Amino acid sequence: MLSEFSLIDRYFARRARTNTRRAVLGIGDDCALIAPAAGEMLAVSTDMLVEGRHFFPDIDPHALGHKALAVNLSDLAAMGAQPLGFTLAFALPKPAEDWLAAFSAGLFELADRYDCELIGGDTTAGPLNLCLTVFGSVRQDVALRRDAARAGDDIWVSGTPGDARASLGLLRGEWQVNGQTNEQDAAHFRRALEYPEPRVALGLALRGVARAALDVSDGLAGDLLHILERSNLAATIDVDSLPISPALARLPRDVQLQCALAGGDDYELCFTAAPGQRAAVEAAAQHAGVRVTRIGTMSALTSPQTAPAIAWRDAAGTMLNLTLQGFDHFHAD
Amino acid sequence: MLSEFSLIDRYFARRARTNTRRAVLGIGDDCALIAPAAGEMLAVSTDMLVEGRHFFPDIDPHALGHKALAVNLSDLAAMGAQPLGFTLAFALPKPAEDWLAAFSAGLFELADRYDCELIGGDTTAGPLNLCLTVFGSVRQDVALRRDAARAGDDIWVSGTPGDARASLGLLRGEWQVNGQTNEQDAAHFRRALEYPEPRVALGLALRGVARAALDVSDGLAGDLLHILERSNLAATIDVDSLPISPALARLPRDVQLQCALAGGDDYELCFTAAPGQRAAVEAAAQHAGVRVTRIGTMSALTSPQTAPAIAWRDAAGTMLNLTLQGFDHFHAD
């Protein structure tokens, strides 16, 4: 029977100690030492995941390991930053070997795919809580900020937002699996919820092409509003142009829109670019192997007193009155 | 009545957004962007604090704010790194304005003293949990590592270890306040437990003077062992030379040694330096306004098969057989 120390050491600390390419010191000293590439800045983001709020108590620990890092890499993607490393702090009620084995496998499979090294951490007993801080490297002048959008920019989104929220709705019984939404669709939704793919390659390819960007974690509508507020602009979205997955398209239209616009947990990129960059955006998406869709346009505020807001219309240009309910965990950002 | 968003924004996010000296972007974008000083590395450390394990449920939130940052700054001090900034992620059962006001006051009073800026964060509902990641700047060749001690080095410690553990023992009823240990002593111990002072100035002054260093969080004996293991050395400690505070000196001698050697939560620096550096160490301590005491000597292992270990002796040179009980939270490092 391994002690708690040995268990954690087996799955995390030894691995971190052997990571010496980028981090001069990893777990085992008081601090890790890292540096961004020459002439670049270090991009830093931190996310905390709590049981019952960010994941169900019965989540597969492999999926949890994946998702905990994925949501952090997604923040790097949204800045156009190249992943370098991460720290992992977690509280566990009691370390179980099979849980740690599966969790670390999910975590490191994703970390290895993006060449992102574990450089330090902390573990303690306590109610299950995961806190990751991720580090990337980006040149300051090409970082994809939220305040860089301009009037006339196209608004783009990657992938097919809404699928993770569709899974949550099925799991919560908000809507039912029916003749149209079969088990295959449910599995597709579940995968979107548990194994979101951070759009790192797309973020890197969009440097110098896109203007503003963020990752969609709390729902496309609410997150786009962050760009509007920071850039002091309004937006018009063509609801009929929203990319809806075939699975989501088999649910009722009002559920599709609720999921795609106010769902949360998508980890797709929403970004703006000048109309003259359309071919460059498509090329970046093709290079990254990710679908992107043009869904609307940024515009100037009609007066300095106008609050940034989103106007919704359909393909025929008719204005729509949508009532959206946001994702319900509370966030500082 | 403020909403949860507004409360957090009031105490943390707005402040972070106005921090633009070092962090190009703070809370409000996907990542913060920071950089170490030219030619230096970024030192990174992360610590997670959990109620019931790292602090009592009834802790004064002002003290908690102080301590959460102090334990992280202490890791920077132990590397000889200059504090730059930190991220704060926390889970709260429910945000209460008076709690957030006191917690943020304790946090920012310490942060301001060390010119360490809040650059990003995350908040969520959940069982109380604080995860800070702190960033400093240090030249790689003068960083105080754990693996840099050499045979013949003096072993030093700052301050008077054991006082925090003495407080814990009083609070737990392990030993009693008696005629000798009056209310003033109890208040002294309590302050050591709740308001540890990170030895940042000392760590900076020891660059180029000390060889190996770490901060004492889990007890002097156990933490010194980390230096021995990483440097592959043995140590002899003169127990009579241990710096004991006047308050701790009024408790029984076995309690003094238990507290000073196996107490934990001290956040003093334990470091080694060549005997030729004694005057330089004293000068560094004077510059930093911190007491330092020479408590022993590093030596080579008697054979390659010998495990790194600490030998205890008294001032007369008699070897002692001490049984120490370590601090009981489990750690990856």
XYZ file of C-alpha atoms in Angstrom:
666
model
C 0.000 0.000 0.000
C 1.511 3.275 -1.114
C 1.395 6.274 1.177
C -0.314 9.470 0.081
C 3.056 11.066 -0.593
C 4.221 8.186 -2.756
C 0.982 8.116 -4.719
C 1.155 11.773 -5.616
C 4.855 11.518 -6.306
C 4.263 8.574 -8.623
C 1.712 10.344 -10.774
C 2.833 13.963 -10.702
C 6.011 14.991 -8.914
C 8.468 12.664 -10.627
C 7.127 13.644 -13.978
C 7.492 17.338 -13.163
C 11.052 16.805 -11.921
C 12.052 15.324 -15.263
C 10.681 18.313 -17.163
C 13.835 20.295 -17.550
C 13.577 21.644 -21.055
C 11.679 24.806 -20.203
C 11.462 24.842 -16.453
C 14.878 25.053 -14.823
C 13.368 23.780 -11.579
C 10.071 21.956 -11.250
C 8.344 20.366 -8.273
C 10.980 19.768 -5.623
C 12.194 23.324 -5.157
C 10.398 26.352 -3.753
C 9.620 27.755 -7.184
C 9.776 26.718 -10.804
C 11.828 28.996 -13.051
C 10.535 29.640 -16.553
C 10.847 32.313 -19.225
C 8.852 33.274 -22.316
C 10.568 33.143 -25.713
C 13.003 36.020 -26.347
C 11.121 39.268 -26.920
C 7.793 37.745 -25.882
C 5.539 38.081 -22.848
C 4.333 35.333 -20.587
C 0.562 34.840 -20.898
C -0.920 33.613 -17.607
C -4.377 32.300 -16.824
C -5.822 30.518 -13.812
C -9.032 28.508 -13.468
C -10.545 26.713 -10.502
C -12.868 23.735 -10.992
C -15.205 22.629 -8.233
C -17.252 19.452 -7.995
C -20.982 19.973 -8.500
C -20.421 23.274 -10.251
C -17.954 22.591 -13.054
C -18.333 18.837 -13.180
C -20.610 16.113 -11.832
C -19.417 14.074 -8.831
C -19.472 10.916 -10.975
C -17.320 12.357 -13.791
C -14.801 9.968 -15.307
C -11.486 11.144 -13.763
C -9.793 10.770 -17.174
C -12.243 13.291 -18.608
C -11.729 15.553 -15.600
C -7.942 15.539 -16.108
C -8.485 16.464 -19.745
C -11.021 19.176 -19.077
C -9.124 20.844 -16.224
C -6.198 21.529 -18.548
C -8.344 22.103 -21.644
C -10.221 25.059 -20.148
C -6.899 26.676 -19.255
C -5.288 25.997 -22.646
C -8.407 27.550 -24.148
C -7.504 30.843 -22.454
C -4.035 30.694 -24.018
C -5.644 29.941 -27.398
C -7.830 33.020 -27.040
C -4.685 35.162 -26.644
C -2.837 33.499 -29.528
C -0.221 32.233 -27.041
C 1.996 29.166 -27.449
C 1.573 26.833 -24.416
C 4.712 26.399 -22.274
C 3.719 24.871 -18.959
C 1.266 24.733 -16.077
C 1.044 24.358 -12.333
C -1.531 22.071 -10.752
C -2.886 22.563 -7.236
C -5.571 20.236 -6.033
C -7.487 19.247 -2.940
C -8.681 15.645 -2.726
C -10.909 14.083 -0.065
C -8.614 11.041 -0.136
C -6.119 10.025 -2.791
C -7.158 6.768 -4.491
C -4.691 5.164 -6.840
C -7.147 4.349 -9.634
C -8.560 7.867 -9.523
C -5.087 9.468 -9.677
C -3.989 7.122 -12.463
C -6.979 7.987 -14.657
C -6.931 11.701 -13.825
C -3.212 12.065 -14.566
C -3.557 10.051 -17.797
C -6.271 12.397 -19.083
C -4.255 15.413 -18.002
C -0.923 14.381 -19.499
C -2.372 13.061 -22.772
C -3.620 16.577 -23.475
C -0.497 18.253 -22.042
C 1.745 16.160 -24.285
C -0.326 16.934 -27.356
C 0.274 20.656 -26.778
C 3.821 20.271 -25.449
C 2.774 21.913 -22.182
C 4.818 20.790 -19.170
C 3.801 20.383 -15.532
C 6.263 22.654 -13.732
C 4.986 22.750 -10.169
C 2.087 22.207 -7.864
C 0.545 21.649 -4.496
C -1.706 18.950 -3.104
C -3.738 18.855 0.059
C -6.604 16.980 1.629
C -9.966 18.709 1.296
C -13.172 18.810 -0.742
C -12.325 18.056 -4.400
C -10.990 21.223 -6.031
C -8.643 21.691 -8.982
C -6.751 24.897 -9.654
C -4.549 25.117 -12.715
C -2.429 28.061 -13.769
C -1.187 27.882 -17.327
C 1.688 29.717 -18.990
C 2.181 30.563 -22.637
C 4.415 32.756 -24.737
C 3.149 35.508 -27.047
C 4.475 38.655 -28.680
C 2.681 41.569 -27.104
C 1.835 43.279 -30.412
C 0.024 40.241 -31.862
C -1.745 39.044 -28.696
C -5.479 38.636 -29.339
C -7.043 41.018 -26.825
C -10.701 41.648 -26.064
C -10.446 45.394 -26.618
C -9.085 45.364 -30.162
C -12.273 44.947 -32.231
C -13.284 47.727 -34.656
C -16.547 48.794 -36.268
C -17.058 46.922 -39.534
C -15.191 43.802 -38.339
C -16.687 40.443 -39.159
C -17.586 38.297 -36.148
C -16.487 34.655 -36.367
C -16.888 31.590 -34.206
C -15.074 28.255 -34.367
C -16.651 24.788 -34.217
C -20.309 24.232 -33.369
C -21.182 25.918 -30.053
C -24.032 24.491 -28.010
C -23.200 20.799 -27.946
C -21.834 20.812 -24.361
C -24.966 22.585 -23.144
C -27.127 20.085 -24.997
C -25.400 17.314 -23.033
C -25.995 19.113 -19.744
C -29.677 19.499 -20.620
C -29.995 15.784 -21.341
C -28.215 14.873 -18.103
C -30.394 17.296 -16.137
C -33.588 16.118 -17.864
C -34.294 19.594 -19.283
C -34.981 17.916 -22.621
C -35.408 14.299 -23.521
C -33.715 11.875 -25.817
C -36.407 11.169 -28.405
C -36.734 9.542 -31.797
C -34.659 12.281 -33.348
C -32.036 12.572 -30.609
C -30.692 9.080 -30.455
C -27.916 7.581 -28.410
C -25.314 8.586 -30.989
C -26.299 12.240 -30.637
C -26.189 11.945 -26.834
C -22.652 10.520 -27.085
C -21.642 13.394 -29.383
C -22.978 15.940 -26.877
C -21.335 14.142 -23.957
C -17.967 14.195 -25.676
C -18.284 17.958 -26.277
C -19.010 18.436 -22.564
C -16.269 16.172 -21.219
C -13.504 16.461 -23.811
C -13.529 20.031 -25.145
C -10.662 20.627 -27.569
C -8.793 23.871 -26.880
C -8.361 25.835 -30.114
C -4.652 26.423 -29.607
C -3.627 25.921 -33.241
C -6.373 28.261 -34.423
C -5.381 30.946 -31.910
C -1.762 30.754 -33.068
C -2.775 30.889 -36.745
C -4.976 33.937 -36.117
C -2.119 36.100 -34.794
C -1.815 39.078 -37.113
C -5.077 38.065 -38.845
C -7.804 38.468 -36.207
C -8.242 41.598 -34.088
C -10.149 40.705 -30.898
C -10.742 37.203 -29.545
C -11.941 35.301 -26.498
C -12.900 31.769 -25.692
C -16.553 30.927 -25.184
C -16.908 29.508 -21.696
C -20.118 31.143 -20.477
C -22.157 31.203 -23.674
C -21.539 32.943 -26.998
C -23.914 35.852 -26.347
C -22.550 36.736 -22.919
C -18.944 36.282 -23.951
C -19.316 38.332 -27.133
C -20.687 41.064 -24.879
C -17.279 41.130 -23.123
C -15.636 42.029 -26.460
C -18.290 44.681 -27.075
C -17.800 46.228 -23.641
C -14.014 46.247 -23.867
C -14.007 47.501 -27.463
C -16.968 49.864 -26.963
C -18.946 48.580 -29.927
C -22.307 47.025 -30.850
C -22.865 43.802 -32.799
C -25.462 42.339 -35.116
C -25.673 38.544 -35.254
C -27.398 36.598 -38.032
C -28.995 33.796 -36.025
C -29.568 31.673 -39.140
C -25.836 31.634 -39.851
C -24.935 30.064 -36.467
C -23.049 26.800 -36.981
C -25.254 24.079 -35.468
C -23.998 20.497 -35.271
C -26.149 17.855 -37.003
C -26.932 16.408 -33.561
C -28.041 19.748 -32.131
C -30.036 20.444 -35.315
C -32.223 17.434 -34.385
C -33.386 19.173 -31.172
C -36.151 21.845 -31.274
C -35.063 25.213 -32.723
C -35.531 27.092 -29.436
C -33.278 24.561 -27.689
C -30.685 24.933 -30.464
C -30.533 28.688 -29.971
C -30.514 28.455 -26.185
C -27.603 25.992 -26.338
C -25.611 27.755 -29.061
C -25.983 31.293 -27.726
C -26.288 30.908 -23.950
C -24.922 27.444 -23.334
C -21.452 27.708 -21.890
C -18.602 25.199 -21.679
C -17.998 25.427 -25.444
C -14.335 26.520 -25.418
C -14.663 27.663 -29.002
C -13.043 30.919 -30.106
C -15.172 33.948 -30.890
C -13.123 36.545 -32.760
C -13.323 39.548 -35.020
C -11.367 40.368 -38.151
C -11.480 42.985 -40.881
C -13.583 41.959 -43.939
C -10.386 42.130 -45.995
C -9.041 39.220 -43.922
C -11.742 36.699 -44.853
C -9.452 34.584 -47.022
C -6.713 34.750 -44.373
C -9.152 33.653 -41.654
C -10.297 30.710 -43.771
C -6.679 29.774 -44.456
C -5.826 29.944 -40.741
C -8.812 27.722 -39.941
C -7.830 25.234 -42.618
C -4.259 25.186 -41.312
C -5.603 24.512 -37.797
C -8.103 21.914 -39.019
C -10.999 23.756 -37.393
C -14.257 24.960 -38.911
C -14.929 28.700 -38.616
C -18.159 30.513 -39.451
C -18.904 34.182 -40.027
C -21.929 35.046 -37.899
C -22.212 38.828 -37.778
C -20.743 42.302 -37.862
C -19.377 44.826 -35.370
C -20.707 48.379 -35.519
C -20.123 51.690 -33.792
C -22.389 52.646 -30.914
C -25.173 54.943 -32.144
C -24.297 57.452 -29.435
C -21.747 57.672 -26.603
C -24.631 56.991 -24.205
C -25.626 53.711 -25.878
C -24.657 50.554 -23.992
C -22.826 47.877 -25.994
C -25.445 45.315 -27.047
C -26.149 42.560 -29.547
C -28.933 42.875 -32.140
C -30.294 39.559 -33.460
C -31.644 39.075 -36.960
C -32.496 36.184 -39.266
C -31.167 35.464 -42.748
C -33.911 37.626 -44.287
C -32.766 40.573 -42.176
C -35.787 40.536 -39.840
C -34.872 41.616 -36.311
C -35.536 38.995 -33.622
C -36.328 39.369 -29.941
C -34.375 36.603 -28.176
C -34.571 35.878 -24.466
C -31.427 34.097 -23.346
C -30.574 32.628 -19.985
C -26.859 32.651 -19.120
C -24.683 29.939 -17.673
C -25.034 30.049 -13.919
C -21.662 29.837 -12.222
C -20.340 33.154 -10.998
C -17.099 34.508 -12.400
C -14.881 37.528 -11.859
C -14.386 37.810 -15.583
C -27.851 44.718 -2.243
C -24.882 43.997 -4.495
C -24.883 40.954 -6.740
C -22.141 38.360 -6.450
C -20.506 39.705 -9.599
C -20.464 43.268 -8.305
C -19.073 42.244 -4.932
C -16.127 40.415 -6.404
C -15.595 43.138 -8.947
C -15.588 45.755 -6.194
C -12.899 44.070 -4.139
C -10.702 42.394 -6.719
C -11.371 42.826 -10.417
C -11.346 46.618 -10.620
C -8.132 46.734 -8.694
C -6.529 44.208 -11.009
C -7.675 46.119 -14.068
C -5.894 49.232 -12.876
C -2.621 47.332 -12.409
C -0.969 48.168 -15.671
C 2.620 48.754 -14.670
C 3.785 45.177 -14.955
C 0.819 43.294 -16.323
C -0.212 44.465 -19.773
C -3.615 42.869 -19.256
C -5.124 41.911 -15.925
C -8.516 40.489 -15.017
C -10.873 41.243 -17.882
C -9.023 39.474 -20.665
C -8.376 35.775 -21.210
C -4.824 35.991 -19.863
C -2.581 38.429 -18.074
C 0.667 39.254 -19.866
C 3.791 39.650 -17.746
C 7.545 39.342 -18.152
C 10.502 38.933 -15.796
C 13.178 41.639 -15.758
C 15.520 41.567 -18.764
C 17.898 38.604 -18.550
C 16.003 37.082 -15.600
C 13.709 34.082 -15.181
C 10.182 34.085 -13.844
C 9.969 32.252 -10.518
C 6.551 30.615 -10.071
C 4.994 29.004 -7.023
C 1.460 27.877 -6.262
C -0.178 27.071 -2.920
C -3.676 25.933 -2.083
C -5.204 26.680 1.339
C -8.167 24.693 2.598
C -10.374 25.395 5.598
C -9.819 23.022 8.498
C -6.394 22.029 7.217
C -4.478 25.271 6.708
C -6.663 27.538 8.802
C -9.491 27.280 11.317
C -13.059 27.933 10.119
C -13.286 30.933 12.469
C -10.081 32.612 11.234
C -10.228 36.378 10.944
C -10.599 36.923 7.153
C -8.062 39.765 7.356
C -5.479 37.318 8.696
C -6.463 34.780 6.045
C -5.902 37.326 3.284
C -2.484 38.092 4.714
C -1.472 34.480 5.195
C -2.663 33.242 1.789
C -0.275 35.642 0.085
C 2.453 35.398 2.739
C 2.985 31.664 2.267
C 3.390 32.227 -1.468
C 5.729 35.206 -1.078
C 7.739 33.007 1.261
C 8.436 30.644 -1.652
C 9.733 33.564 -3.708
C 11.899 34.639 -0.753
C 13.382 31.154 -0.582
C 14.512 31.499 -4.226
C 15.863 35.030 -3.795
C 13.234 36.292 -6.247
C 11.780 39.813 -6.431
C 7.949 39.665 -6.213
C 6.121 40.861 -9.344
C 2.509 39.708 -9.160
C 0.039 36.980 -8.313
C -3.166 35.350 -9.432
C -5.913 34.514 -6.966
C -8.463 31.765 -7.515
C -10.957 31.065 -4.792
C -14.078 29.122 -4.058
C -16.499 30.633 -1.537
C -19.654 29.066 -0.105
C -21.338 32.445 -0.523
C -19.732 35.852 -0.948
C -20.414 38.077 2.059
C -19.433 41.702 1.784
C -17.829 42.037 5.216
C -15.824 38.851 4.680
C -14.571 39.989 1.248
C -13.748 43.463 2.558
C -11.606 42.116 5.409
C -10.011 39.367 3.332
C -9.042 41.725 0.511
C -7.727 44.308 2.992
C -5.392 41.740 4.575
C -4.318 40.527 1.153
C -3.641 43.899 -0.415
C -1.896 45.394 2.629
C 0.760 42.692 2.277
C 0.772 42.834 -1.534
C 1.361 46.584 -1.466
C 4.181 46.243 1.028
C 6.014 43.945 -1.387
C 4.871 45.743 -4.538
C 3.236 42.543 -5.762
C 0.249 43.110 -8.066
C -2.923 41.072 -8.505
C -2.867 40.272 -12.240
C -5.701 37.781 -12.677
C -7.973 35.309 -11.035
C -11.042 33.173 -10.917
C -13.888 32.888 -8.442
C -16.544 30.265 -8.039
C -19.069 29.006 -5.528
C -17.861 25.999 -3.531
C -16.341 24.939 -0.215
C -13.862 27.634 0.905
C -10.586 27.160 -0.959
C -7.857 29.643 -1.850
C -5.296 29.025 -4.567
C -2.639 31.635 -5.201
C 0.068 31.517 -7.824
C 2.839 34.035 -7.319
C 5.396 35.365 -9.785
C 8.826 36.801 -9.130
C 11.913 37.710 -11.082
C 15.361 36.228 -10.432
C 18.617 35.771 -12.305
C 19.062 32.054 -12.867
C 22.688 31.962 -11.665
C 21.921 33.479 -8.252
C 18.613 31.724 -7.559
C 18.717 30.013 -4.145
C 18.109 26.363 -5.011
C 17.711 23.383 -2.718
C 20.426 21.372 -4.424
C 23.298 23.852 -4.085
C 24.546 23.140 -0.515
C 28.105 21.841 -0.066
C 29.906 19.909 2.670
C 31.315 22.330 5.226
C 28.569 24.913 4.726
C 27.116 26.565 7.798
C 23.397 26.018 8.316
C 21.397 29.125 9.217
C 17.814 29.879 10.096
C 15.987 33.208 10.255
C 13.708 34.392 13.051
C 12.507 32.134 15.865
C 10.878 28.996 14.454
C 8.264 27.235 16.580
C 6.007 30.096 17.591
C 3.248 29.277 15.096
C 3.219 25.659 16.254
C 3.074 26.809 19.871
C -0.095 28.736 19.008
C -1.639 25.715 17.324
C -0.867 23.621 20.411
C -2.566 26.153 22.670
C -5.619 26.330 20.393
C -5.800 22.535 20.229
C -5.275 22.140 23.947
C -2.067 20.118 23.481
C -0.470 22.316 26.120
C -1.988 24.820 28.495
C -1.520 28.486 29.177
C -0.021 28.493 32.654
C 1.620 30.942 35.000
C 4.632 31.152 32.729
C 2.769 31.279 29.436
C 0.574 34.256 29.941
C -1.853 35.990 27.617
C 0.931 38.098 26.130
C 2.829 34.983 25.084
C -0.364 33.495 23.621
C -0.884 36.673 21.583
C 2.735 36.500 20.363
C 2.217 32.888 19.238
C -1.114 33.700 17.621
C 0.428 36.495 15.618
C 3.177 34.169 14.352
C 0.490 31.704 13.232
C -1.831 34.212 11.592
C 0.506 36.898 10.299
C 3.743 35.203 9.193
C 6.146 37.679 7.609
C 7.654 36.411 4.353
C 11.445 36.894 4.379
C 11.538 38.533 0.968
C 14.163 41.157 1.827
C 16.405 38.525 3.388
C 16.085 36.218 0.368
C 17.044 39.080 -1.952
C 19.994 40.091 0.241
C 21.255 36.486 0.314
C 21.635 36.200 -3.465
C 25.289 35.550 -4.167
C 25.918 35.003 -0.414
C 23.952 31.856 0.499
C 24.164 28.612 -1.442
C 21.001 26.555 -0.779
C 17.790 27.834 0.775
C 14.163 26.927 1.374
C 11.333 28.254 3.462
C 10.257 26.350 6.549
C 6.609 25.417 6.092
C 6.479 21.845 7.396
C 8.992 22.049 10.264
C 12.703 22.834 10.286
C 13.864 19.211 10.561
C 11.740 17.882 7.723
C 12.423 20.852 5.473
C 16.184 20.765 6.079
C 15.994 17.138 4.996
C 14.790 18.345 1.577
C 18.042 20.309 1.180
C 20.039 17.264 2.296
C 18.273 14.988 -0.167
C 18.602 17.379 -3.085
C 22.244 18.235 -2.236
C 23.152 14.670 -1.205
C 24.642 15.662 2.156
C 24.283 15.051 5.895
C 23.843 17.689 8.606
C 24.680 18.128 12.271
C 22.463 20.512 14.238
C 23.431 21.997 17.619
C 20.074 21.907 19.379
C 21.221 24.381 22.041
C 21.908 26.994 19.375
C 18.338 26.991 18.058
C 16.833 30.477 18.286
C 13.890 30.206 20.669
C 11.619 33.185 21.272
C 11.301 34.397 24.903
C 7.645 33.259 24.829
C 8.483 29.768 23.584
C 11.351 29.577 26.097
C 8.708 29.738 28.867
C 7.152 26.442 27.682
C 8.741 23.083 28.679
C 11.980 22.239 26.848
C 10.491 19.231 25.011
C 7.658 21.420 23.723
C 10.203 24.033 22.611
C 12.106 21.488 20.546
C 8.964 19.884 19.138
C 7.715 23.327 18.063
C 11.023 24.661 16.738
C 12.079 21.535 14.861
C 8.855 19.845 13.787
C 6.303 22.623 14.053
C 5.491 23.916 10.622
C 3.905 27.169 9.436
C 7.062 29.134 10.329
C 7.847 30.644 6.919
C 11.385 31.367 8.089
C 14.300 30.757 5.727
C 16.677 27.873 6.324
C 19.821 28.307 4.232
C 23.441 27.270 3.903
C 26.500 29.388 3.210
C 30.256 28.879 3.176
C 31.952 29.688 6.532
C 33.833 32.466 4.727
C 30.488 34.212 4.192
C 29.582 34.633 7.873
C 30.121 38.387 7.880
C 28.249 38.720 4.586
C 25.310 36.687 5.953
C 25.149 38.880 9.059
C 25.296 41.997 6.893
C 22.485 40.682 4.675
C 20.368 39.939 7.751
C 21.017 43.381 9.182
C 20.106 44.971 5.860
C 16.846 42.970 5.834
C 16.142 43.692 9.497
C 15.824 39.987 10.313
C 17.633 37.922 12.929
C 19.627 34.959 11.623
C 21.253 32.204 13.678
C 23.893 29.658 12.778
C 22.607 26.270 13.955
C 24.807 23.609 12.373
C 27.031 22.299 9.621
C 26.643 20.346 6.399
C 28.873 17.323 5.855
C 29.548 14.739 3.188
C 27.742 11.407 3.398
C 30.019 8.826 5.013
C 29.413 6.488 2.075
C 27.432 6.599 -1.160
C 24.975 4.161 0.479
C 24.274 6.437 3.452
C 20.893 8.169 3.401
C 20.941 11.940 3.991
C 20.095 12.498 7.656
C 20.372 14.993 10.486
C 22.490 14.302 13.589
C 21.436 16.214 16.704
C 23.890 17.332 19.389
C 23.939 19.736 22.325
C 26.326 22.621 22.980
C 28.759 20.252 24.757
C 28.906 18.055 21.659
C 26.879 15.179 23.128
C 24.790 13.429 20.493
C 21.024 13.452 21.190
C 18.307 11.038 20.169
C 15.316 13.197 19.207
C 11.922 11.831 18.220
C 10.080 14.375 16.130
C 6.567 14.300 14.796
C 6.072 16.167 11.505
C 3.355 18.578 10.481
C 0.426 16.563 9.225
C -0.912 17.956 5.986
C 0.231 16.067 2.923
C 2.281 17.845 0.279
C 3.772 17.009 -3.096
C 6.927 18.831 -2.113
